[in-house]
Amino acid sequence: MIIGGLVTAVMYLAKIHPLGWWPSVWGGGLTVIVFVCVSLLTTPPDNAEAFIDRVEEELDRHNFRPWYGREKTRQPGKYRHV
């Protein structure tokens, strides 16, 4: 987000509008690209699965997802990275 913010600020100050698009569009696009690249190049922490399971338990316990009903929405370990 910092990289996208800096690019946006520089483009606004320099009055650069490539293809006629506002600098915030370019900064937002760059932020998404950097986010996806970093996510693909890094691995999740060892306790990520336990964290997600705990969040889902709390959501179910407080009935925060009524559109799913009372059944569990995913199986533990289903999205585990190898």
Tab-separated table of N, CA, C and O in Angstrom:
chain	number	residue	atom	x	y	z
A	1	MET	N	0.824	-1.187	0.000
A	1	MET	CA	0.000	0.000	0.000
A	1	MET	C	0.866	1.248	0.000
A	1	MET	O	0.485	2.251	-0.599
A	2	ILE	N	1.997	1.167	0.665
A	2	ILE	CA	2.900	2.319	0.705
A	2	ILE	C	3.421	2.624	-0.694
A	2	ILE	O	3.467	3.789	-1.106
A	3	ILE	N	3.785	1.588	-1.431
A	3	ILE	CA	4.310	1.793	-2.787
A	3	ILE	C	3.244	2.447	-3.666
A	3	ILE	O	3.523	3.414	-4.380
A	4	GLY	N	2.021	1.939	-3.626
A	4	GLY	CA	0.941	2.518	-4.423
A	4	GLY	C	0.641	3.949	-4.014
A	4	GLY	O	0.376	4.812	-4.858
A	5	GLY	N	0.685	4.224	-2.706
A	5	GLY	CA	0.456	5.585	-2.221
A	5	GLY	C	1.533	6.548	-2.683
A	5	GLY	O	1.238	7.689	-3.066
A	6	LEU	N	2.780	6.099	-2.635
A	6	LEU	CA	3.878	6.958	-3.094
A	6	LEU	C	3.790	7.234	-4.594
A	6	LEU	O	3.987	8.371	-5.037
A	7	VAL	N	3.476	6.201	-5.358
A	7	VAL	CA	3.335	6.392	-6.810
A	7	VAL	C	2.200	7.363	-7.104
A	7	VAL	O	2.327	8.267	-7.946
A	8	THR	N	1.088	7.211	-6.387
A	8	THR	CA	-0.051	8.109	-6.584
A	8	THR	C	0.317	9.544	-6.247
A	8	THR	O	0.011	10.473	-7.002
A	9	ALA	N	1.004	9.731	-5.115
A	9	ALA	CA	1.394	11.075	-4.699
A	9	ALA	C	2.336	11.721	-5.712
A	9	ALA	O	2.160	12.890	-6.081
A	10	VAL	N	3.318	10.966	-6.176
A	10	VAL	CA	4.276	11.501	-7.159
A	10	VAL	C	3.565	11.867	-8.458
A	10	VAL	O	3.819	12.923	-9.051
A	11	MET	N	2.645	11.004	-8.884
A	11	MET	CA	1.927	11.285	-10.129
A	11	MET	C	1.038	12.521	-10.003
A	11	MET	O	0.949	13.319	-10.941
A	12	TYR	N	0.394	12.692	-8.833
A	12	TYR	CA	-0.422	13.892	-8.630
A	12	TYR	C	0.449	15.145	-8.613
A	12	TYR	O	0.120	16.157	-9.239
A	13	LEU	N	1.571	15.086	-7.892
A	13	LEU	CA	2.445	16.257	-7.802
A	13	LEU	C	3.066	16.610	-9.152
A	13	LEU	O	3.253	17.782	-9.466
A	14	ALA	N	3.402	15.596	-9.942
A	14	ALA	CA	4.010	15.832	-11.253
A	14	ALA	C	2.955	16.038	-12.342
A	14	ALA	O	3.305	16.286	-13.494
A	15	LYS	N	1.680	15.934	-11.974
A	15	LYS	CA	0.569	16.080	-12.920
A	15	LYS	C	0.691	15.119	-14.096
A	15	LYS	O	0.538	15.490	-15.255
A	16	ILE	N	0.971	13.852	-13.754
A	16	ILE	CA	1.087	12.795	-14.760
A	16	ILE	C	-0.223	12.020	-14.785
A	16	ILE	O	-0.694	11.543	-13.753
A	17	HIS	N	-0.825	11.904	-15.970
A	17	HIS	CA	-2.081	11.180	-16.143
A	17	HIS	C	-1.967	10.265	-17.369
A	17	HIS	O	-2.537	10.562	-18.426
A	18	PRO	N	-1.236	9.118	-17.248
A	18	PRO	CA	-1.092	8.225	-18.402
A	18	PRO	C	-2.446	7.728	-18.907
A	18	PRO	O	-3.324	7.366	-18.113
A	19	LEU	N	-2.616	7.726	-20.191
A	19	LEU	CA	-3.844	7.304	-20.857
A	19	LEU	C	-5.062	8.106	-20.410
A	19	LEU	O	-6.200	7.690	-20.597
A	20	GLY	N	-4.835	9.247	-19.765
A	20	GLY	CA	-5.927	10.089	-19.298
A	20	GLY	C	-6.581	9.596	-18.017
A	20	GLY	O	-7.591	10.137	-17.592
A	21	TRP	N	-6.015	8.557	-17.393
A	21	TRP	CA	-6.562	8.028	-16.151
A	21	TRP	C	-5.947	8.743	-14.963
A	21	TRP	O	-4.787	9.136	-14.968
A	22	TRP	N	-6.752	8.911	-13.896
A	22	TRP	CA	-6.268	9.576	-12.697
A	22	TRP	C	-5.178	8.755	-12.020
A	22	TRP	O	-5.180	7.527	-12.072
A	23	PRO	N	-4.241	9.411	-11.349
A	23	PRO	CA	-3.160	8.699	-10.650
A	23	PRO	C	-3.652	7.682	-9.620
A	23	PRO	O	-3.003	6.664	-9.398
A	24	SER	N	-4.810	7.918	-9.015
A	24	SER	CA	-5.299	6.959	-8.024
A	24	SER	C	-5.634	5.606	-8.657
A	24	SER	O	-5.523	4.569	-8.012
A	25	VAL	N	-6.035	5.611	-9.936
A	25	VAL	CA	-6.298	4.350	-10.635
A	25	VAL	C	-4.996	3.576	-10.801
A	25	VAL	O	-4.929	2.371	-10.536
A	26	TRP	N	-3.939	4.261	-11.212
A	26	TRP	CA	-2.639	3.625	-11.383
A	26	TRP	C	-2.074	3.152	-10.051
A	26	TRP	O	-1.522	2.051	-9.957
A	27	GLY	N	-2.193	3.981	-9.020
A	27	GLY	CA	-1.705	3.596	-7.697
A	27	GLY	C	-2.464	2.408	-7.140
A	27	GLY	O	-1.874	1.491	-6.555
A	28	GLY	N	-3.784	2.389	-7.323
A	28	GLY	CA	-4.584	1.257	-6.856
A	28	GLY	C	-4.239	-0.016	-7.599
A	28	GLY	O	-4.129	-1.094	-6.998
A	29	GLY	N	-4.074	0.089	-8.898
A	29	GLY	CA	-3.688	-1.084	-9.693
A	29	GLY	C	-2.327	-1.621	-9.292
A	29	GLY	O	-2.138	-2.835	-9.162
A	30	LEU	N	-1.379	-0.722	-9.068
A	30	LEU	CA	-0.043	-1.134	-8.639
A	30	LEU	C	-0.105	-1.800	-7.266
A	30	LEU	O	0.569	-2.806	-7.028
A	31	THR	N	-0.930	-1.274	-6.375
A	31	THR	CA	-1.078	-1.863	-5.047
A	31	THR	C	-1.605	-3.289	-5.143
A	31	THR	O	-1.110	-4.189	-4.464
A	32	VAL	N	-2.588	-3.509	-5.991
A	32	VAL	CA	-3.148	-4.861	-6.159
A	32	VAL	C	-2.091	-5.799	-6.732
A	32	VAL	O	-1.938	-6.935	-6.259
A	33	ILE	N	-1.339	-5.352	-7.710
A	33	ILE	CA	-0.311	-6.187	-8.331
A	33	ILE	C	0.760	-6.571	-7.318
A	33	ILE	O	1.155	-7.746	-7.217
A	34	VAL	N	1.239	-5.606	-6.538
A	34	VAL	CA	2.263	-5.888	-5.522
A	34	VAL	C	1.705	-6.841	-4.462
A	34	VAL	O	2.379	-7.784	-4.044
A	35	PHE	N	0.463	-6.625	-4.032
A	35	PHE	CA	-0.162	-7.487	-3.031
A	35	PHE	C	-0.233	-8.929	-3.516
A	35	PHE	O	0.125	-9.866	-2.793
A	36	VAL	N	-0.683	-9.129	-4.743
A	36	VAL	CA	-0.813	-10.484	-5.285
A	36	VAL	C	0.560	-11.130	-5.429
A	36	VAL	O	0.747	-12.303	-5.064
A	37	CYS	N	1.544	-10.401	-5.927
A	37	CYS	CA	2.888	-10.961	-6.105
A	37	CYS	C	3.502	-11.367	-4.773
A	37	CYS	O	4.067	-12.455	-4.646
A	38	VAL	N	3.401	-10.518	-3.768
A	38	VAL	CA	3.948	-10.841	-2.445
A	38	VAL	C	3.214	-12.035	-1.854
A	38	VAL	O	3.828	-12.920	-1.250
A	39	SER	N	1.904	-12.100	-2.030
A	39	SER	CA	1.135	-13.234	-1.515
A	39	SER	C	1.543	-14.541	-2.171
A	39	SER	O	1.596	-15.579	-1.514
A	40	LEU	N	1.822	-14.508	-3.456
A	40	LEU	CA	2.220	-15.725	-4.152
A	40	LEU	C	3.639	-16.158	-3.803
A	40	LEU	O	3.956	-17.351	-3.846
A	41	LEU	N	4.490	-15.217	-3.453
A	41	LEU	CA	5.894	-15.528	-3.159
A	41	LEU	C	6.147	-15.891	-1.704
A	41	LEU	O	7.243	-16.352	-1.378
A	42	THR	N	5.184	-15.706	-0.826
A	42	THR	CA	5.375	-16.024	0.580
A	42	THR	C	4.492	-17.206	0.973
A	42	THR	O	3.526	-17.536	0.295
A	43	THR	N	4.835	-17.830	2.082
A	43	THR	CA	4.039	-18.949	2.585
A	43	THR	C	3.280	-18.497	3.829
A	43	THR	O	3.754	-17.634	4.567
A	44	PRO	N	2.108	-19.087	4.069
A	44	PRO	CA	1.350	-18.704	5.259
A	44	PRO	C	2.062	-19.193	6.523
A	44	PRO	O	2.814	-20.172	6.478
A	45	PRO	N	1.825	-18.527	7.646
A	45	PRO	CA	2.441	-18.974	8.895
A	45	PRO	C	1.936	-20.371	9.282
A	45	PRO	O	0.881	-20.814	8.830
A	46	ASP	N	2.700	-21.045	10.131
A	46	ASP	CA	2.348	-22.404	10.534
A	46	ASP	C	1.001	-22.489	11.234
A	46	ASP	O	0.312	-23.487	11.132
A	47	ASN	N	0.624	-21.444	11.944
A	47	ASN	CA	-0.620	-21.475	12.715
A	47	ASN	C	-1.798	-20.855	11.958
A	47	ASN	O	-2.829	-20.579	12.561
A	48	ALA	N	-1.693	-20.664	10.658
A	48	ALA	CA	-2.754	-20.024	9.884
A	48	ALA	C	-4.032	-20.852	9.888
A	48	ALA	O	-5.129	-20.317	10.033
A	49	GLU	N	-3.909	-22.163	9.763
A	49	GLU	CA	-5.090	-23.031	9.735
A	49	GLU	C	-5.834	-22.973	11.068
A	49	GLU	O	-7.066	-22.897	11.097
A	50	ALA	N	-5.098	-22.976	12.168
A	50	ALA	CA	-5.727	-22.898	13.495
A	50	ALA	C	-6.435	-21.556	13.669
A	50	ALA	O	-7.523	-21.487	14.258
A	51	PHE	N	-5.831	-20.497	13.149
A	51	PHE	CA	-6.450	-19.168	13.247
A	51	PHE	C	-7.766	-19.117	12.482
A	51	PHE	O	-8.784	-18.642	13.003
A	52	ILE	N	-7.770	-19.624	11.258
A	52	ILE	CA	-8.988	-19.616	10.442
A	52	ILE	C	-10.072	-20.471	11.096
A	52	ILE	O	-11.242	-20.083	11.136
A	53	ASP	N	-9.678	-21.634	11.622
A	53	ASP	CA	-10.656	-22.490	12.304
A	53	ASP	C	-11.266	-21.769	13.501
A	53	ASP	O	-12.469	-21.837	13.730
A	54	ARG	N	-10.444	-21.070	14.271
A	54	ARG	CA	-10.938	-20.341	15.446
A	54	ARG	C	-11.900	-19.216	15.029
A	54	ARG	O	-12.948	-19.010	15.644
A	55	VAL	N	-11.568	-18.486	13.978
A	55	VAL	CA	-12.445	-17.419	13.490
A	55	VAL	C	-13.784	-17.997	13.055
A	55	VAL	O	-14.838	-17.460	13.392
A	56	GLU	N	-13.757	-19.112	12.326
A	56	GLU	CA	-15.002	-19.719	11.873
A	56	GLU	C	-15.831	-20.240	13.041
A	56	GLU	O	-17.054	-20.135	13.031
A	57	GLU	N	-15.177	-20.785	14.066
A	57	GLU	CA	-15.908	-21.229	15.266
A	57	GLU	C	-16.620	-20.059	15.926
A	57	GLU	O	-17.776	-20.176	16.342
A	58	GLU	N	-15.932	-18.933	16.035
A	58	GLU	CA	-16.534	-17.753	16.661
A	58	GLU	C	-17.681	-17.196	15.824
A	58	GLU	O	-18.700	-16.765	16.356
A	59	LEU	N	-17.519	-17.199	14.503
A	59	LEU	CA	-18.599	-16.738	13.635
A	59	LEU	C	-19.837	-17.609	13.813
A	59	LEU	O	-20.959	-17.110	13.898
A	60	ASP	N	-19.624	-18.926	13.859
A	60	ASP	CA	-20.745	-19.840	14.051
A	60	ASP	C	-21.351	-19.692	15.445
A	60	ASP	O	-22.569	-19.720	15.608
A	61	ARG	N	-20.497	-19.532	16.445
A	61	ARG	CA	-20.972	-19.429	17.824
A	61	ARG	C	-21.860	-18.204	18.019
A	61	ARG	O	-22.847	-18.231	18.739
A	62	HIS	N	-21.525	-17.115	17.352
A	62	HIS	CA	-22.292	-15.874	17.479
A	62	HIS	C	-23.350	-15.736	16.389
A	62	HIS	O	-23.953	-14.686	16.243
A	63	ASN	N	-23.531	-16.808	15.600
A	63	ASN	CA	-24.530	-16.823	14.526
A	63	ASN	C	-24.357	-15.618	13.584
A	63	ASN	O	-25.304	-14.950	13.211
A	64	PHE	N	-23.112	-15.347	13.247
A	64	PHE	CA	-22.797	-14.194	12.413
A	64	PHE	C	-22.978	-14.486	10.937
A	64	PHE	O	-22.987	-13.593	10.123
A	65	ARG	N	-23.099	-15.780	10.585
A	65	ARG	CA	-23.286	-16.159	9.196
A	65	ARG	C	-24.596	-16.930	9.065
A	65	ARG	O	-24.602	-18.108	8.763
A	66	PRO	N	-25.726	-16.278	9.264
A	66	PRO	CA	-26.987	-17.000	9.238
A	66	PRO	C	-27.321	-17.565	7.862
A	66	PRO	O	-28.105	-18.504	7.757
A	67	TRP	N	-26.752	-17.037	6.794
A	67	TRP	CA	-27.079	-17.509	5.453
A	67	TRP	C	-26.472	-18.888	5.193
A	67	TRP	O	-26.856	-19.550	4.275
A	68	TYR	N	-25.515	-19.337	6.018
A	68	TYR	CA	-24.944	-20.672	5.873
A	68	TYR	C	-25.671	-21.710	6.718
A	68	TYR	O	-25.426	-22.878	6.587
A	69	GLY	N	-26.511	-21.266	7.610
A	69	GLY	CA	-27.162	-22.202	8.517
A	69	GLY	C	-26.209	-22.632	9.611
A	69	GLY	O	-25.184	-22.017	9.845
A	70	ARG	N	-26.512	-23.711	10.274
A	70	ARG	CA	-25.699	-24.174	11.390
A	70	ARG	C	-24.609	-25.153	10.981
A	70	ARG	O	-23.796	-25.544	11.784
A	71	GLU	N	-24.603	-25.580	9.729
A	71	GLU	CA	-23.611	-26.554	9.319
A	71	GLU	C	-22.251	-25.895	9.138
A	71	GLU	O	-22.143	-24.703	8.861
A	72	LYS	N	-21.204	-26.665	9.291
A	72	LYS	CA	-19.861	-26.151	9.108
A	72	LYS	C	-19.646	-25.871	7.626
A	72	LYS	O	-20.014	-26.677	6.777
A	73	THR	N	-19.040	-24.729	7.308
A	73	THR	CA	-18.946	-24.296	5.921
A	73	THR	C	-17.757	-24.894	5.180
A	73	THR	O	-17.746	-24.933	3.978
A	74	ARG	N	-16.756	-25.337	5.910
A	74	ARG	CA	-15.630	-25.967	5.235
A	74	ARG	C	-15.026	-27.005	6.163
A	74	ARG	O	-15.194	-26.949	7.368
A	75	GLN	N	-14.309	-27.924	5.582
A	75	GLN	CA	-13.709	-28.976	6.378
A	75	GLN	C	-12.331	-28.533	6.839
A	75	GLN	O	-11.592	-27.908	6.075
A	76	PRO	N	-11.948	-28.838	8.093
A	76	PRO	CA	-10.620	-28.462	8.574
A	76	PRO	C	-9.536	-29.042	7.683
A	76	PRO	O	-9.611	-30.189	7.264
A	77	GLY	N	-8.568	-28.233	7.353
A	77	GLY	CA	-7.434	-28.677	6.541
A	77	GLY	C	-7.700	-28.655	5.053
A	77	GLY	O	-6.804	-28.972	4.276
A	78	LYS	N	-8.882	-28.300	4.621
A	78	LYS	CA	-9.221	-28.338	3.204
A	78	LYS	C	-8.367	-27.360	2.389
A	78	LYS	O	-8.009	-27.626	1.266
A	79	TYR	N	-8.052	-26.217	2.970
A	79	TYR	CA	-7.309	-25.194	2.236
A	79	TYR	C	-5.859	-25.104	2.686
A	79	TYR	O	-5.210	-24.109	2.481
A	80	ARG	N	-5.375	-26.148	3.280
A	80	ARG	CA	-3.994	-26.125	3.789
A	80	ARG	C	-3.005	-26.102	2.637
A	80	ARG	O	-3.132	-26.846	1.675
A	81	HIS	N	-2.010	-25.242	2.738
A	81	HIS	CA	-0.958	-25.162	1.714
A	81	HIS	C	0.042	-26.278	1.972
A	81	HIS	O	0.367	-26.578	3.106
A	82	VAL	N	0.547	-26.840	0.913
A	82	VAL	CA	1.509	-27.940	1.058
A	82	VAL	C	2.887	-27.409	0.795
A	82	VAL	O	3.144	-26.591	0.018
